[in-house]
Short mmCIF file of C-alpha atoms in Angstrom, two decimals:
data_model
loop_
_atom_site.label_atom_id
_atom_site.label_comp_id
_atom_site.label_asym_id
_atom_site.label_seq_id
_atom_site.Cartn_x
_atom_site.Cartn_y
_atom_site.Cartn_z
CA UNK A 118 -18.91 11.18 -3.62
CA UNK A 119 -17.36 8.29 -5.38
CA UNK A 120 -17.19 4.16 -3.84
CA UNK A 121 -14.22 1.81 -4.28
CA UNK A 122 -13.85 -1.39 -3.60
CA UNK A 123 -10.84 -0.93 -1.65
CA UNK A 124 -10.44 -1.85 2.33
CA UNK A 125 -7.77 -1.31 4.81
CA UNK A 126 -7.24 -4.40 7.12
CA UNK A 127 -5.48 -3.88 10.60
CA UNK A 128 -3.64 -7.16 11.75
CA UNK A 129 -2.97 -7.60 15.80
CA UNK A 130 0.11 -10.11 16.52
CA UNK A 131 1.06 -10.63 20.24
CA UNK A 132 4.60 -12.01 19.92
CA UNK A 133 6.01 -14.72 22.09
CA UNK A 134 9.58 -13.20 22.53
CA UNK A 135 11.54 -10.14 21.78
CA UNK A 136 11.48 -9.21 17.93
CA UNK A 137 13.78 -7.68 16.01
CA UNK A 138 13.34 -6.11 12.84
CA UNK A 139 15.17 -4.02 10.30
CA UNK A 140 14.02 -1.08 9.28
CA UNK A 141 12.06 -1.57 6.15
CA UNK A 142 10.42 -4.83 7.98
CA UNK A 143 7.62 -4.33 4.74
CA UNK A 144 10.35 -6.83 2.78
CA UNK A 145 11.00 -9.40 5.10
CA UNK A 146 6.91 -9.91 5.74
CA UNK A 147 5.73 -9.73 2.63
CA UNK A 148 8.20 -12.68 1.73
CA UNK A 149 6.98 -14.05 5.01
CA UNK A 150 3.53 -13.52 3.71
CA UNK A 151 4.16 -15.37 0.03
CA UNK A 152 6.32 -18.12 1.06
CA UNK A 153 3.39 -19.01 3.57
CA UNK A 154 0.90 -18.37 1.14
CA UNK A 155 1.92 -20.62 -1.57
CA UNK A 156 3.05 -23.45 1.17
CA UNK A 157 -0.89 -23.44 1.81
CA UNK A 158 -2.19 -23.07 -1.45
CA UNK A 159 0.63 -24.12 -3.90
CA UNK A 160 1.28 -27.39 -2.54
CA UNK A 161 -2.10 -29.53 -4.61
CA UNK A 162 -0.89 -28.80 -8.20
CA UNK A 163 3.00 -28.95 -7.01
CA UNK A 164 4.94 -25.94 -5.26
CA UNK A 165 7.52 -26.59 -8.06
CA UNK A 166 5.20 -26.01 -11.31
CA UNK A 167 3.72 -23.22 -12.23
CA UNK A 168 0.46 -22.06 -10.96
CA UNK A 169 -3.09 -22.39 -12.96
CA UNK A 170 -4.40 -19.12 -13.95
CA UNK A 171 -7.27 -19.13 -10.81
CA UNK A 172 -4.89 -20.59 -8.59
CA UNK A 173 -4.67 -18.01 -4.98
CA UNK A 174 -1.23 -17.46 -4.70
CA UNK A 175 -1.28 -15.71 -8.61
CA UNK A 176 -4.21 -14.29 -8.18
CA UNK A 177 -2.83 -12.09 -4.97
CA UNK A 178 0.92 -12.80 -4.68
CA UNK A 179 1.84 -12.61 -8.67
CA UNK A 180 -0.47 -11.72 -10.71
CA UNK A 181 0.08 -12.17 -14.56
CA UNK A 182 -0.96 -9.77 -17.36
CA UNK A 183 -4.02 -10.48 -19.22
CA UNK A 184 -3.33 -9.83 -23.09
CA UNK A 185 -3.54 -6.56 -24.17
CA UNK A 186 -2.87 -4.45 -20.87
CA UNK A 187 -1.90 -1.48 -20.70
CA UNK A 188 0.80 -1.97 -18.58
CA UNK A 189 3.75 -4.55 -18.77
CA UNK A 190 3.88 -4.84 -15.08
CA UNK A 191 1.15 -6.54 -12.68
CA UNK A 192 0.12 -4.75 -10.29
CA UNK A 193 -0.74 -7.29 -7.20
CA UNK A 194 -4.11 -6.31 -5.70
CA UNK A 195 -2.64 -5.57 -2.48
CA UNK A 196 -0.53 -3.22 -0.16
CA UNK A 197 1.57 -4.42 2.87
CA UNK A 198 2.09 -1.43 5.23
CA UNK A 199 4.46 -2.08 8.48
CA UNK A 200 5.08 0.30 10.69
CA UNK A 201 8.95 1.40 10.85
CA UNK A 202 9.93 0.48 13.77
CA UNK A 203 12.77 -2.17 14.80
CA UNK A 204 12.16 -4.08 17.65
CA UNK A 205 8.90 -5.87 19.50
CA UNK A 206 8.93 -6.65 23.06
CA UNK A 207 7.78 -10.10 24.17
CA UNK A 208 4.23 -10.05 24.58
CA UNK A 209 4.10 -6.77 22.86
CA UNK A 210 1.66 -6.32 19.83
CA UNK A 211 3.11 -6.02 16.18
CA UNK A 212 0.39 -4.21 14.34
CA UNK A 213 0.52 -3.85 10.77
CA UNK A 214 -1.95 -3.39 7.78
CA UNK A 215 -3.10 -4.17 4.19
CA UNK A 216 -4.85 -2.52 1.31
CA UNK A 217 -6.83 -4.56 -0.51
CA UNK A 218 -8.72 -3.93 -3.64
CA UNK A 219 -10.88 -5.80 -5.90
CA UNK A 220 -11.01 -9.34 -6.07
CA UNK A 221 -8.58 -9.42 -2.85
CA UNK A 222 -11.48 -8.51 -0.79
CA UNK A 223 -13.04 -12.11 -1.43
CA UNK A 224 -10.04 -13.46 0.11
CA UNK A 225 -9.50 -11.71 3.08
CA UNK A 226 -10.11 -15.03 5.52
CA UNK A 227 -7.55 -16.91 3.07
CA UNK A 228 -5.05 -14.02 3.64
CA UNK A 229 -5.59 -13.62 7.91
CA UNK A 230 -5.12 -17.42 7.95
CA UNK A 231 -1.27 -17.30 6.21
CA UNK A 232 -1.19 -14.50 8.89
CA UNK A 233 -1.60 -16.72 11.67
CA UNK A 234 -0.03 -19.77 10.26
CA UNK A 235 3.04 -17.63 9.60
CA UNK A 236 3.29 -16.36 13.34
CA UNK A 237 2.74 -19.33 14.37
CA UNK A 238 5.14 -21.39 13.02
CA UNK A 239 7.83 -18.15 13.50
CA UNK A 240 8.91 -15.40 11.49
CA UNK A 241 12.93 -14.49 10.16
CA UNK A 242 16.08 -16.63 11.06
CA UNK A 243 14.88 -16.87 14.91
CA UNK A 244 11.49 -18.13 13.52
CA UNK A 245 9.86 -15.63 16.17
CA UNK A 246 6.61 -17.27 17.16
CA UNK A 247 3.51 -14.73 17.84
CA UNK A 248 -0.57 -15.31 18.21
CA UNK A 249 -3.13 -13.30 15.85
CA UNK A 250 -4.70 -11.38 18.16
CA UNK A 251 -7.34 -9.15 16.08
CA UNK A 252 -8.37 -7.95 12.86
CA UNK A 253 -10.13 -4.64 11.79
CA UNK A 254 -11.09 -2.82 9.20
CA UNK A 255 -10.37 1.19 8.93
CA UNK A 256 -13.39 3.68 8.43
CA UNK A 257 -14.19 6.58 7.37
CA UNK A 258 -13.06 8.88 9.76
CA UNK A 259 -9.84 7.14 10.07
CA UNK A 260 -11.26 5.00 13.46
CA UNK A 261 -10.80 1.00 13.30
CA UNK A 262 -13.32 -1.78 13.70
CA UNK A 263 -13.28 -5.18 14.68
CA UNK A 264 -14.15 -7.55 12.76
CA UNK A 265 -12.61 -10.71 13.31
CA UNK A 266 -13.15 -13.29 16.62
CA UNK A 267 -9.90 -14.71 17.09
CA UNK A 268 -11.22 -17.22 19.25
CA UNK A 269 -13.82 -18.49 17.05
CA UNK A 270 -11.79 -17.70 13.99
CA UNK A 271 -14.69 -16.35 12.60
CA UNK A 272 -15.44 -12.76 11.01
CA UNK A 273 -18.29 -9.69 11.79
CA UNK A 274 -20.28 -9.27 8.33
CA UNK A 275 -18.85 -5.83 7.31
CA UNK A 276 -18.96 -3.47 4.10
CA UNK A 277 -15.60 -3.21 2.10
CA UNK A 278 -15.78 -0.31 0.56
CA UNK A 279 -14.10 3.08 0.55
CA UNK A 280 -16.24 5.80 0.30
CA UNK A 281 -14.33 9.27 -0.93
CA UNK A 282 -16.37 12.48 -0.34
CA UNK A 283 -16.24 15.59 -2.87
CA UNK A 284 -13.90 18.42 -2.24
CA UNK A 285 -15.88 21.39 0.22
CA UNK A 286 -15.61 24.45 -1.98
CA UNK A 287 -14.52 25.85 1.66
CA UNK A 288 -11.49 24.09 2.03
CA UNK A 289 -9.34 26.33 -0.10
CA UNK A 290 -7.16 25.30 -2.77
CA UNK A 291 -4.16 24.34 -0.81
CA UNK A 292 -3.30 20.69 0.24
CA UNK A 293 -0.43 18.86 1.61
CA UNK A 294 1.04 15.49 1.13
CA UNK A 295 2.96 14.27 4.04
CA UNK A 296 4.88 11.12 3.33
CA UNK A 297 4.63 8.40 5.84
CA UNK A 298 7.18 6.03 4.07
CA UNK A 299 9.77 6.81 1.22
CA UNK A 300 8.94 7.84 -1.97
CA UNK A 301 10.52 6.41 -5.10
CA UNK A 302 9.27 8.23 -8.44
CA UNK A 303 11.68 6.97 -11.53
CA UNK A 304 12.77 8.30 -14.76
CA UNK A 305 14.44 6.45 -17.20
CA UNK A 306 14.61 3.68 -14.48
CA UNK A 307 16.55 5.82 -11.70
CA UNK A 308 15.36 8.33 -8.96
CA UNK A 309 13.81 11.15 -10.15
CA UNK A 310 15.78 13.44 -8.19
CA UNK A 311 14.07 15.55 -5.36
CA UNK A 312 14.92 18.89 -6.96
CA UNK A 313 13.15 18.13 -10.47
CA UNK A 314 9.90 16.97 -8.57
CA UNK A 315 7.18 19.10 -10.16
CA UNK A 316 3.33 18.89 -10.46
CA UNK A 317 3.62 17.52 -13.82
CA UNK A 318 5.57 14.32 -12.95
CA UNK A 319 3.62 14.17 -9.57
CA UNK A 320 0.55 14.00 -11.84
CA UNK A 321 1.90 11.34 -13.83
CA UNK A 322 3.14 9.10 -11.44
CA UNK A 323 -0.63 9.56 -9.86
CA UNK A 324 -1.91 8.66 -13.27
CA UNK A 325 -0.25 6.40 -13.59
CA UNK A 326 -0.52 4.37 -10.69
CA UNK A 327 -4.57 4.79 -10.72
CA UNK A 328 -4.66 3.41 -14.29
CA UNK A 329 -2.18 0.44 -12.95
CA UNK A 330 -4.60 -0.65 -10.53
CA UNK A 331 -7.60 0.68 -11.83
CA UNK A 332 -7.61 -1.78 -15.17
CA UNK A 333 -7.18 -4.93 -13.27
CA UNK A 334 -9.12 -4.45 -10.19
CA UNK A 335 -10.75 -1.65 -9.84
CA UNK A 336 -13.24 -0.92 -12.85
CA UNK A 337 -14.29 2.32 -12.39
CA UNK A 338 -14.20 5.18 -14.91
CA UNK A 339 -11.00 7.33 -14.39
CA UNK A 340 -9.72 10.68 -16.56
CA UNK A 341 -7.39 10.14 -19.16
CA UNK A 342 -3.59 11.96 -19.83
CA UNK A 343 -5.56 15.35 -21.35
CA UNK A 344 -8.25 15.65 -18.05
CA UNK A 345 -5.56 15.17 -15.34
CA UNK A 346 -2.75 17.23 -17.39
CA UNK A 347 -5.45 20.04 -17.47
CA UNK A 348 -6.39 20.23 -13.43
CA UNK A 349 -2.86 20.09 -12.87
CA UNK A 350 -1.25 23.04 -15.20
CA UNK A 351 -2.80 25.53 -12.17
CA UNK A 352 -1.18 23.99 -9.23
CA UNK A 353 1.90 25.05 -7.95
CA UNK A 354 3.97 22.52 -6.18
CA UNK A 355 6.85 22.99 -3.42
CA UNK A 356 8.70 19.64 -1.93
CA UNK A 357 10.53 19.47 1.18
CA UNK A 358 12.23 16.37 1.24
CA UNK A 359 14.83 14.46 2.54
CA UNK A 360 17.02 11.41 0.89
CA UNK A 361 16.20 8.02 2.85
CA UNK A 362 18.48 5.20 2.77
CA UNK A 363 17.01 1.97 2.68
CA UNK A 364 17.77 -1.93 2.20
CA UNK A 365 15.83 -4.94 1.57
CA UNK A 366 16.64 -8.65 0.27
CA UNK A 367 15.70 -9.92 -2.50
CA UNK A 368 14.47 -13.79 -2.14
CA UNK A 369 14.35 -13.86 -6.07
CA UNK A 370 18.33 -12.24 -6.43
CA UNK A 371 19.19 -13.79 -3.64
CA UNK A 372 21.03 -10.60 -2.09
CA UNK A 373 20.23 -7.60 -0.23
CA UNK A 374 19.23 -4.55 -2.27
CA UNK A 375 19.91 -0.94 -1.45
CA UNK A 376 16.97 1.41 -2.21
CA UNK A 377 16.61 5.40 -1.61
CA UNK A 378 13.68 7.24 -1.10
CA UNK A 379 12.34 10.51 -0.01
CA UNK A 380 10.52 11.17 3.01
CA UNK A 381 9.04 14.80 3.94
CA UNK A 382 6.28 16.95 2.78
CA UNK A 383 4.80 18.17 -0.58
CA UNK A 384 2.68 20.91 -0.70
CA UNK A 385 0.44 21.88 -3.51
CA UNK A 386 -0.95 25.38 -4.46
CA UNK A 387 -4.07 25.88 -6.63
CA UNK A 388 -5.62 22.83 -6.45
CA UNK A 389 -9.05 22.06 -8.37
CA UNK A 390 -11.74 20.99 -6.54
CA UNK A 391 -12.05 18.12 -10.20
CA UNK A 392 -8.42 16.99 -8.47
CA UNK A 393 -9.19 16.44 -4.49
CA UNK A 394 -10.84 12.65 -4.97
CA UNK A 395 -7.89 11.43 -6.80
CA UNK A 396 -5.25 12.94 -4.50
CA UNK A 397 -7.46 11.25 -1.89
CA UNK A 398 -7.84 7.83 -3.63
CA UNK A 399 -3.84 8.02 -3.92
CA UNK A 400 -3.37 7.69 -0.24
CA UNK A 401 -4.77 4.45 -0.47
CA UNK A 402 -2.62 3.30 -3.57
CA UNK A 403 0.49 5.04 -2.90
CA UNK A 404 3.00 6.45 -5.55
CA UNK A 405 6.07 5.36 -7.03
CA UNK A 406 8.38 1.85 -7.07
CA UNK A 407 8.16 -0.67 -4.37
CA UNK A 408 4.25 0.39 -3.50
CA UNK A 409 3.14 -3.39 -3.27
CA UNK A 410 5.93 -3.06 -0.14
CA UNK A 411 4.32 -0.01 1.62
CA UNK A 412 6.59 2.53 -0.25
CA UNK A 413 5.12 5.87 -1.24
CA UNK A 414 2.41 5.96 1.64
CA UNK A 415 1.17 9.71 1.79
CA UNK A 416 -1.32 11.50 4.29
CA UNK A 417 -3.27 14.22 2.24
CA UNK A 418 -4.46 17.39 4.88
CA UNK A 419 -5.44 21.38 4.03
CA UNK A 420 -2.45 23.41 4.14
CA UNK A 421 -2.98 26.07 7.18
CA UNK A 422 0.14 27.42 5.43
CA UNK A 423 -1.31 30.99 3.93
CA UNK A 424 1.85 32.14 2.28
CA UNK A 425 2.18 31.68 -1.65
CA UNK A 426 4.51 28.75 -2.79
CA UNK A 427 6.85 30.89 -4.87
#
């Protein structure tokens, strides 16, 4: 059994009017999300200059190297998962959630209050109004709990930590990934195309995206290159995916983006018991590019499937 400080958040919003919103909404509200943020925190020191080093908006919404890391790019220490779905009734809930990890735990009143500032002073060109209805936190068994009066605006004292149990040496040796939202694993900086996905570069984009996370925020000991490599030369992987088109806009380019991805299903043959944490622990980090927007969001479930993977 192995503890991580790691925490989903559920977020309730009861919207004033119809809302409409495109497909990969995870873009638009996460620039909802930073513009907001650094409005609140940004504007002491000057929204215009840059930010100093313990300053909220770096610390959650861009993050900066430390010297020495291991890798070039940041990793923020949170996750902004939206359902896809295009359109909210009026009085409807909008119900989205977070990962965070690490030091974004400490800041989880900081972050609901640029939630309900932002619905409340509208979202997208309309500038849709909605109310913050609720906030919960997901357990173990998958269940959510509140923890947050809105009424009050005060939270339940609660334990933010994910707890990840040890494979059963029942459960066989056959998982499955279902994808919940695309998947973008690169090489060379393009698509890794869905045909030449094999357990070798699913175990390095696994790696690699523990390691990413792991060195900023998470602190815990984690296998090297040599460990993981070894637990996954026995498993046998077959992918059934589909290409997923995609667009977002960029507020930095100043242009809408194109993006494909793969949804589907992944299943894996021969799997170590050593491996079933860290498959686990990847549900909650996702894989791939565009992660920080909800991209790469897997379920991991026992294969029923009894037939080989040829």
């Amino acid at each position: 059994m192995s503890h991580w400080p790691l925490a989903v958040y559920r977020f309730r919003v009861q919207m004033d009017s119809d809302l409409s919103l495109p497909r990969f909404a995870s873009s638009l509200l996460r620039s909802v999300f930073g513009s907001t943020l650094k409005r609140l925190v940004c504007s002491g020191h000057g929204l215009d200059k840059p930010c100093p080093e313990q300053c909220a908006y770096r610390l959650l919404f861009a993050p900066v190297n430390q010297p020495g890391a291991r890798f070039t790019d940041a990793a923020p220490p949170l996750i902004f998962r939206f359902p896809l779905i295009d359109k909210i009734p009026q009085q409807d809930y909008l119900e989205f959630s977070m990962v965070l990890f690490g030091s974004a735990l400490d800041y989880l009143p900081l972050i609901t209050d640029v939630w309900r500032r932002a619905f409340e002073q509208g979202i997208g060109h309309s500038r849709k109004t909605g109310r913050l209805n609720s906030v919960a936190i997901q357990l173990s068994d998958g269940s959510w709990k509140a923890i947050y009066d809105s009424t009050a605006g005060l939270f339940i004292p609660h334990q933010p930590e994910l707890v990840l149990a040890d494979a059963d040496d029942s459960a066989g040796d056959k998982l499955k990934l279902r994808l919940e939202t695309p998947m973008r694993l690169m090489s060379a900086g393009k698509l890794l195309p869905r045909e030449t996905l094999t357990a070798d570069a699913l175990a390095k984009a696994l790696l690699r995206r523990i390691h990413q996370v792991n060195q900023s925020y998470l602190h815990q000991s984690v296998p090297d290159w040599l460990q993981f490599q070894g637990w996954f030369a026995s498993v046998n992987l077959k992918a059934v995916l589909q290409p997923v088109a995609l667009s977002r806009y960029s507020s930095r380019q100043k242009q809408s983006m194109k993006l494909t991805g793969y949804l589907g299903e992944i299943h894996l043959q021969g799997v170590p018991r050593e491996l079933y944490s860290w498959l686990a622990l990847g549900q909650y980090l996702h894989l791939g590019k565009n992660s920080v927007m909800g991209l790469g969001q897997y379920c991991l479930s026992h294969s029923a499937d009894s037939r080989d993977i040829e």
